[in-house]
Tab-separated table of C-alpha atoms in Angstrom:
chain	number	residue	atom	x	y	z
A	1	MET	CA	96.253	76.610	153.020
A	2	THR	CA	92.527	77.249	153.008
A	3	THR	CA	93.079	81.002	152.754
A	4	LEU	CA	95.549	80.554	149.886
A	5	SER	CA	93.198	78.284	147.980
A	6	GLN	CA	90.315	80.714	148.480
A	7	ASN	CA	92.444	83.617	147.279
A	8	GLY	CA	93.533	81.545	144.262
A	9	SER	CA	89.946	80.710	143.451
A	10	LEU	CA	88.923	84.365	143.720
A	11	LEU	CA	91.820	85.416	141.479
A	12	ALA	CA	90.983	82.757	138.908
A	13	GLY	CA	87.341	83.758	138.959
A	14	SER	CA	88.317	87.403	138.609
A	15	LEU	CA	90.512	86.615	135.613
A	16	ARG	CA	87.763	84.588	133.984
A	17	ARG	CA	85.228	87.355	134.483
A	18	ARG	CA	87.425	90.109	133.047
A	19	ARG	CA	86.705	89.378	129.417
A	20	LEU	CA	84.770	91.301	126.825
A	21	PRO	CA	81.535	89.696	125.668
A	22	LYS	CA	81.966	87.907	122.336
A	23	ALA	CA	79.338	90.073	120.714
A	24	LEU	CA	81.003	93.343	121.718
A	25	PRO	CA	83.874	93.475	119.144
A	26	PRO	CA	81.485	92.996	116.191
A	27	LEU	CA	79.199	95.670	117.643
A	28	LEU	CA	82.170	98.016	117.962
A	29	GLY	CA	83.015	97.334	114.320
A	30	VAL	CA	79.457	98.060	113.188
A	31	ALA	CA	79.347	101.213	115.288
A	32	ALA	CA	82.707	102.398	113.901
A	33	LEU	CA	81.507	101.778	110.335
A	34	GLY	CA	78.270	103.631	111.034
A	35	VAL	CA	80.034	106.648	112.541
A	36	SER	CA	82.530	106.705	109.667
A	37	ALA	CA	79.810	106.452	107.023
A	38	ALA	CA	77.768	109.205	108.659
A	39	GLY	CA	80.772	111.482	108.925
A	40	ILE	CA	82.252	110.878	105.465
A	41	LEU	CA	79.517	109.678	103.136
A	42	GLY	CA	76.918	111.829	104.835
A	43	THR	CA	78.951	114.992	104.342
A	44	GLY	CA	80.363	114.016	100.956
A	45	ALA	CA	83.934	114.231	102.222
A	46	GLY	CA	84.985	111.007	100.493
A	47	GLY	CA	84.020	107.597	99.152
A	48	TRP	CA	83.848	104.058	100.455
A	49	VAL	CA	87.611	103.588	100.582
A	50	LEU	CA	88.108	106.493	102.981
A	51	THR	CA	85.056	105.361	104.933
A	52	VAL	CA	86.491	101.881	105.462
A	53	VAL	CA	89.914	103.248	106.443
A	54	VAL	CA	88.455	105.648	108.994
A	55	ALA	CA	86.151	102.919	110.313
A	56	ALA	CA	89.138	100.619	110.805
A	57	VAL	CA	91.003	103.295	112.753
A	58	LEU	CA	87.957	104.007	114.910
A	59	PHE	CA	87.452	100.291	115.522
A	60	VAL	CA	91.057	99.853	116.685
A	61	LEU	CA	90.844	102.871	118.992
A	62	ALA	CA	87.494	101.773	120.441
A	63	THR	CA	88.777	98.234	121.020
A	64	LEU	CA	91.913	99.555	122.698
A	65	ILE	CA	89.927	101.837	125.031
A	66	VAL	CA	87.137	99.402	125.930
A	67	SER	CA	89.401	96.368	126.272
A	68	GLY	CA	91.896	98.372	128.329
A	69	ALA	CA	89.165	99.471	130.729
A	70	VAL	CA	87.658	95.991	131.133
A	71	GLU	CA	90.494	93.519	130.569
A	72	GLY	CA	93.619	95.527	131.214
A	73	GLY	CA	96.364	96.974	129.041
A	74	ARG	CA	98.047	93.683	128.142
A	75	ARG	CA	94.863	92.074	126.863
A	76	ALA	CA	93.993	95.267	124.981
A	77	ARG	CA	97.337	95.290	123.207
A	78	ASP	CA	96.871	91.639	122.349
A	79	ARG	CA	93.497	92.378	120.764
A	80	VAL	CA	94.969	95.255	118.752
A	81	ALA	CA	97.795	93.013	117.521
A	82	THR	CA	95.248	90.355	116.505
A	83	ILE	CA	93.255	92.963	114.599
A	84	ALA	CA	96.437	94.107	112.849
A	85	VAL	CA	97.264	90.540	111.762
A	86	TYR	CA	93.776	89.900	110.409
A	87	GLY	CA	93.801	93.314	108.735
A	88	ALA	CA	97.098	92.566	106.994
A	89	PHE	CA	95.686	89.241	105.821
A	90	ILE	CA	92.617	90.933	104.368
A	91	LEU	CA	94.753	93.593	102.668
A	92	ALA	CA	96.862	90.864	101.088
A	93	LEU	CA	93.740	89.125	99.797
A	94	ILE	CA	92.282	92.257	98.191
A	95	PRO	CA	94.651	92.347	95.163
A	96	LEU	CA	94.327	88.590	94.662
A	97	GLY	CA	90.551	88.768	94.877
A	98	SER	CA	90.510	91.709	92.496
A	99	VAL	CA	92.594	89.821	89.916
A	100	VAL	CA	90.457	86.695	90.166
A	101	ALA	CA	87.206	88.668	89.972
A	102	THR	CA	88.432	90.632	86.951
A	103	LEU	CA	89.551	87.479	85.151
A	104	LEU	CA	86.259	85.736	85.820
A	105	ALA	CA	84.260	88.766	84.742
A	106	LYS	CA	86.174	89.440	81.516
A	107	GLY	CA	87.651	86.046	80.687
A	108	THR	CA	84.496	83.984	80.416
A	109	GLY	CA	83.177	85.738	77.334
A	110	ARG	CA	85.149	83.568	74.882
A	111	ILE	CA	84.998	80.250	76.706
A	112	ASP	CA	83.656	78.103	73.873
A	113	ALA	CA	84.678	75.148	71.735
A	114	GLU	CA	86.135	77.340	69.003
A	115	PHE	CA	88.544	79.032	71.402
A	116	PHE	CA	89.950	75.721	72.683
A	117	TYR	CA	89.957	73.760	69.411
A	118	HIS	CA	90.969	76.357	66.800
A	119	SER	CA	94.033	78.506	66.194
A	120	MET	CA	94.429	82.001	64.787
A	121	ASN	CA	95.645	80.733	61.416
A	122	ASN	CA	94.096	82.781	58.567
A	123	ILE	CA	92.222	84.869	61.175
A	124	THR	CA	93.097	88.506	61.710
A	125	ALA	CA	92.672	90.554	64.858
A	126	LEU	CA	89.596	92.171	63.292
A	127	ASP	CA	87.780	88.829	63.006
A	128	SER	CA	85.511	87.643	65.784
A	129	GLY	CA	86.522	83.968	65.625
A	130	GLY	CA	89.743	82.176	66.292
A	131	GLY	CA	91.112	80.501	69.351
A	132	ALA	CA	94.186	79.702	71.409
A	133	TYR	CA	94.584	75.985	70.719
A	134	HIS	CA	98.032	76.537	69.214
A	135	ALA	CA	99.073	78.640	72.209
A	136	ILE	CA	97.858	76.021	74.695
A	137	ILE	CA	99.845	73.315	72.897
A	138	GLY	CA	102.936	75.532	72.873
A	139	THR	CA	102.664	76.370	76.565
A	140	LEU	CA	102.235	72.741	77.626
A	141	GLN	CA	105.157	71.578	75.496
A	142	GLN	CA	107.533	74.380	76.430
A	143	VAL	CA	106.818	74.254	80.151
A	144	GLY	CA	106.829	70.450	80.104
A	145	ILE	CA	110.253	70.265	78.450
A	146	ALA	CA	111.597	72.955	80.773
A	147	ALA	CA	110.310	71.020	83.801
A	148	VAL	CA	111.914	67.778	82.558
A	149	LEU	CA	115.231	69.581	82.235
A	150	ALA	CA	115.110	71.845	85.301
A	151	ILE	CA	113.639	69.588	88.010
A	152	PRO	CA	116.331	66.846	87.956
A	153	LEU	CA	119.135	69.411	87.655
A	154	GLY	CA	117.702	71.556	90.454
A	155	LEU	CA	117.127	68.631	92.806
A	156	ALA	CA	120.590	67.218	92.098
A	157	ALA	CA	122.197	70.576	92.876
A	158	ALA	CA	120.183	70.933	96.089
A	159	VAL	CA	121.023	67.400	97.226
A	160	TYR	CA	124.712	67.999	96.569
A	161	ILE	CA	124.706	71.278	98.496
A	162	VAL	CA	122.923	69.837	101.545
A	163	GLU	CA	124.187	66.252	101.683
A	164	TYR	CA	127.639	66.315	100.094
A	165	GLY	CA	128.831	69.885	99.612
A	166	ARG	CA	131.543	70.964	102.004
A	167	GLY	CA	134.109	72.696	99.808
A	168	ARG	CA	134.585	75.509	97.344
A	169	LEU	CA	132.318	73.966	94.721
A	170	THR	CA	129.309	74.394	97.028
A	171	THR	CA	130.113	78.091	97.439
A	172	VAL	CA	130.408	78.490	93.674
A	173	ILE	CA	127.074	76.750	93.068
A	174	ARG	CA	125.312	78.927	95.628
A	175	PHE	CA	126.852	82.059	94.136
A	176	PHE	CA	125.662	81.251	90.628
A	177	VAL	CA	122.207	80.273	91.911
A	178	ASP	CA	121.944	83.654	93.632
A	179	VAL	CA	123.047	85.393	90.439
A	180	MET	CA	120.566	83.429	88.310
A	181	THR	CA	117.748	84.309	90.709
A	182	GLY	CA	118.004	87.962	89.713
A	183	ILE	CA	118.383	87.411	85.963
A	184	PRO	CA	115.568	89.080	83.977
A	185	SER	CA	113.694	86.760	81.659
A	186	ILE	CA	114.740	88.713	78.585
A	187	VAL	CA	118.422	88.114	79.465
A	188	ALA	CA	117.777	84.376	79.616
A	189	GLY	CA	116.105	84.642	76.224
A	190	LEU	CA	119.041	86.572	74.798
A	191	PHE	CA	121.465	83.943	76.120
A	192	VAL	CA	119.572	81.119	74.407
A	193	LEU	CA	119.207	83.235	71.263
A	194	ALA	CA	122.946	83.891	71.077
A	195	PHE	CA	123.979	80.323	71.901
A	196	TRP	CA	121.313	77.907	70.720
A	197	VAL	CA	119.493	79.743	67.937
A	198	LEU	CA	122.462	81.497	66.301
A	199	ILE	CA	125.258	78.966	66.933
A	200	VAL	CA	123.854	75.468	67.505
A	201	THR	CA	120.780	75.282	65.260
A	202	PRO	CA	122.609	76.389	62.066
A	203	VAL	CA	124.734	73.236	62.374
A	204	PHE	CA	121.620	71.058	62.017
A	205	ASN	CA	119.606	73.398	59.776
A	206	HIS	CA	121.831	73.842	56.710
A	207	GLY	CA	123.447	76.961	58.121
A	208	ARG	CA	120.198	78.788	58.908
A	209	PRO	CA	119.226	79.801	62.460
A	210	GLY	CA	115.888	78.418	63.520
A	211	TYR	CA	113.307	79.392	66.107
A	212	SER	CA	111.655	76.599	68.044
A	213	GLY	CA	109.648	75.801	71.130
A	214	PHE	CA	112.624	73.849	72.471
A	215	ALA	CA	114.702	77.039	72.466
A	216	ALA	CA	111.985	78.713	74.545
A	217	ALA	CA	112.044	75.714	76.890
A	218	LEU	CA	115.794	76.162	77.360
A	219	ALA	CA	115.268	79.790	78.350
A	220	LEU	CA	112.509	78.786	80.761
A	221	THR	CA	114.845	76.160	82.240
A	222	VAL	CA	117.340	78.896	83.085
A	223	LEU	CA	114.572	80.793	84.880
A	224	MET	CA	113.237	77.751	86.749
A	225	LEU	CA	116.542	76.388	88.044
A	226	PRO	CA	117.313	78.920	90.832
A	227	THR	CA	113.812	78.668	92.317
A	228	ILE	CA	113.952	74.876	92.368
A	229	VAL	CA	117.454	74.761	93.830
A	230	ARG	CA	116.736	77.269	96.588
A	231	SER	CA	113.377	75.820	97.634
A	232	ALA	CA	114.640	72.228	97.548
A	233	GLU	CA	117.744	73.198	99.545
A	234	GLU	CA	115.673	74.798	102.291
A	235	MET	CA	113.279	71.846	102.447
A	236	LEU	CA	116.121	69.325	102.641
A	237	ARG	CA	117.679	71.258	105.519
A	238	LEU	CA	114.393	70.983	107.430
A	239	VAL	CA	114.530	67.172	107.419
A	240	PRO	CA	115.556	66.102	110.955
A	241	GLN	CA	119.072	64.749	111.189
A	242	ALA	CA	117.735	61.949	113.395
A	243	LEU	CA	115.996	60.401	110.377
A	244	ARG	CA	119.292	60.215	108.503
A	245	GLU	CA	121.157	58.831	111.518
A	246	GLY	CA	118.469	56.198	112.107
A	247	SER	CA	118.765	55.068	108.510
A	248	TYR	CA	122.566	54.937	108.710
A	249	ALA	CA	122.316	52.914	111.942
A	250	LEU	CA	120.320	50.279	110.069
A	251	GLY	CA	123.102	49.961	107.533
A	252	VAL	CA	121.333	51.807	104.714
A	253	PRO	CA	123.749	53.487	102.281
A	254	LYS	CA	123.741	57.259	102.054
A	255	TRP	CA	122.381	57.391	98.521
A	256	LYS	CA	119.474	55.141	99.436
A	257	THR	CA	118.827	57.170	102.604
A	258	ILE	CA	118.550	60.266	100.453
A	259	MET	CA	116.222	58.568	97.956
A	260	ARG	CA	114.020	56.695	100.454
A	261	VAL	CA	114.046	58.945	103.548
A	262	VAL	CA	115.233	62.490	102.907
A	263	LEU	CA	113.554	63.291	99.578
A	264	PRO	CA	110.146	61.746	100.464
A	265	THR	CA	110.115	63.645	103.764
A	266	ALA	CA	110.839	66.940	102.026
A	267	ALA	CA	108.563	66.175	99.048
A	268	PRO	CA	105.639	68.522	99.933
A	269	GLY	CA	107.888	71.555	100.223
A	270	ILE	CA	109.870	70.596	97.130
A	271	VAL	CA	106.643	70.251	95.143
A	272	THR	CA	105.630	73.751	96.223
A	273	GLY	CA	108.915	75.201	94.990
A	274	VAL	CA	108.677	73.297	91.715
A	275	MET	CA	105.148	74.545	91.074
A	276	LEU	CA	106.220	78.117	91.814
A	277	SER	CA	108.925	77.808	89.184
A	278	ILE	CA	106.478	76.285	86.697
A	279	ALA	CA	104.002	79.104	87.322
A	280	ARG	CA	106.717	81.666	86.652
A	281	ALA	CA	107.849	79.894	83.488
A	282	ALA	CA	104.324	79.568	82.132
A	283	GLY	CA	103.776	83.311	82.432
A	284	GLU	CA	106.979	84.452	80.711
A	285	THR	CA	106.636	86.250	77.375
A	286	ALA	CA	110.083	87.640	76.532
A	287	PRO	CA	111.862	84.277	75.986
A	288	VAL	CA	109.093	83.048	73.688
A	289	LEU	CA	109.183	86.292	71.756
A	290	LEU	CA	112.968	86.092	71.260
A	291	VAL	CA	113.588	82.412	70.530
A	292	ALA	CA	110.241	80.842	69.585
A	293	GLY	CA	108.969	83.694	67.446
A	294	GLY	CA	105.283	82.966	67.822
A	295	THR	CA	102.951	81.765	65.105
A	296	PRO	CA	99.190	81.803	64.475
A	297	ALA	CA	99.298	78.190	63.258
A	298	ILE	CA	99.415	74.955	65.220
A	299	ASN	CA	102.884	73.443	65.615
A	300	PHE	CA	103.113	70.124	67.434
A	301	ASN	CA	106.871	69.844	66.872
A	302	PRO	CA	108.746	71.830	69.540
A	303	PHE	CA	112.095	71.179	67.832
A	304	SER	CA	111.322	72.798	64.510
A	305	GLY	CA	109.520	75.964	63.479
A	306	ASN	CA	107.995	78.867	65.336
A	307	GLN	CA	105.700	78.143	68.251
A	308	GLU	CA	103.213	80.178	70.281
A	309	SER	CA	102.483	80.248	74.011
A	310	LEU	CA	99.550	81.530	76.038
A	311	SER	CA	101.538	84.389	77.532
A	312	TYR	CA	102.690	85.511	74.082
A	313	PHE	CA	99.148	85.099	72.773
A	314	VAL	CA	97.887	87.415	75.530
A	315	TYR	CA	100.611	89.922	74.633
A	316	GLU	CA	99.630	89.869	70.951
A	317	GLN	CA	95.888	90.131	71.497
A	318	ALA	CA	96.156	92.807	74.194
A	319	GLY	CA	98.090	95.020	71.795
A	320	ALA	CA	95.818	94.483	68.800
A	321	ALA	CA	93.517	97.348	67.799
A	322	SER	CA	90.321	95.321	67.601
A	323	GLN	CA	87.113	95.010	69.552
A	324	PHE	CA	87.448	91.196	69.538
A	325	ALA	CA	91.104	90.912	70.580
A	326	PRO	CA	90.690	91.923	74.265
A	327	GLY	CA	88.147	89.148	74.810
A	328	ARG	CA	90.570	86.580	73.437
A	329	ALA	CA	93.356	88.010	75.616
A	330	TRP	CA	91.287	87.821	78.813
A	331	THR	CA	90.149	84.268	78.098
A	332	ALA	CA	93.713	83.193	77.341
A	333	ALA	CA	94.869	84.725	80.637
A	334	LEU	CA	92.124	82.865	82.499
A	335	THR	CA	93.094	79.655	80.715
A	336	LEU	CA	96.732	80.095	81.692
A	337	ILE	CA	95.853	80.594	85.357
A	338	ALA	CA	93.500	77.601	85.238
A	339	ILE	CA	96.252	75.378	83.809
A	340	VAL	CA	98.725	76.446	86.499
A	341	ALA	CA	96.091	75.973	89.224
A	342	ILE	CA	95.170	72.492	87.969
A	343	LEU	CA	98.821	71.426	87.807
A	344	THR	CA	99.464	72.809	91.298
A	345	ILE	CA	96.468	71.058	92.834
A	346	ALA	CA	97.342	67.779	91.107
A	347	ALA	CA	100.963	67.959	92.280
A	348	LYS	CA	99.879	68.746	95.847
A	349	LEU	CA	97.462	65.825	95.879
A	350	LEU	CA	100.106	63.445	94.559
A	351	ALA	CA	102.623	64.620	97.148
A	352	ARG	CA	100.040	64.295	99.919
A	353	ARG	CA	99.041	60.832	98.749
A	354	SER	CA	102.642	59.625	98.714
A	355	THR	CA	103.173	61.080	102.201
A	356	ILE	CA	100.053	59.325	103.550
A	357	GLY	CA	101.113	56.109	101.844
A	358	ARG	CA	104.393	56.124	103.734
């Protein structure tokens, strides 16, 4: 027993000692970057992008060789896999960081009171003034109406599929949700144009078709529904069956179990799916172009008259041949992202607060 314990202690000590110093991987990275810069930038063979790529390859090879010699092949492969994961994460962040940096650099030039409190009424693309107040109002109303319509319908469909659906109707619902997921936004706009604008509105508008923000909201509802249904369905399936069975054992009806146990448990994931659908709807241009028409004036009535949105405002200003239009387009794009970010953070905080409260 003494011999076995001594051998175990020696093996454990050997395993603990066979580790690279914590400072060595960063030094290998610095050395790889230095060698790459000297070989590429020093000779003029390429720029910083090629330098970083070559440095990354050299760093992986050096880590594999050094770690394999000191720690063994298994630990070396583990380090290489860790580097690959972190590298993929950094690569995924580069486009996002580039977009955010570009928006902040170009979108802050027109952040002033005039931009947020004035419209483009009686202002041409060649004028330096004007703002996106009318577009902000249109976006909030259209997305708000679409959310009021799509969220209850989407959640009801998801609850039926998970909690009640066992027959052919469930298969049909899933099929149409899958089909709607791949529908382009312009097709949704054409559907609302053909049905609501050209058939329904003439009945209430003395025979004349009418554009409106509500028509745009209907098109956005069509786009939001599949995302809400799919995300809510997956979140509801993740709720442990034991929670449902415990509620049933206490004599709680099924509908109340769904309302008081299942939905609150899945709320954080459902909120994420809802905010994804809202972000997509807020950035759509084609439906607004087809059924809302756009207008440079302020229209607080989403049920009558043309209405603008921030995405359509960006589209108009980006295509205008003016030195002032691009600044308005970039600021409108930054405003749109800020609105979506604020709504997402607020929804997450509310969902977290309700979860903590339970």
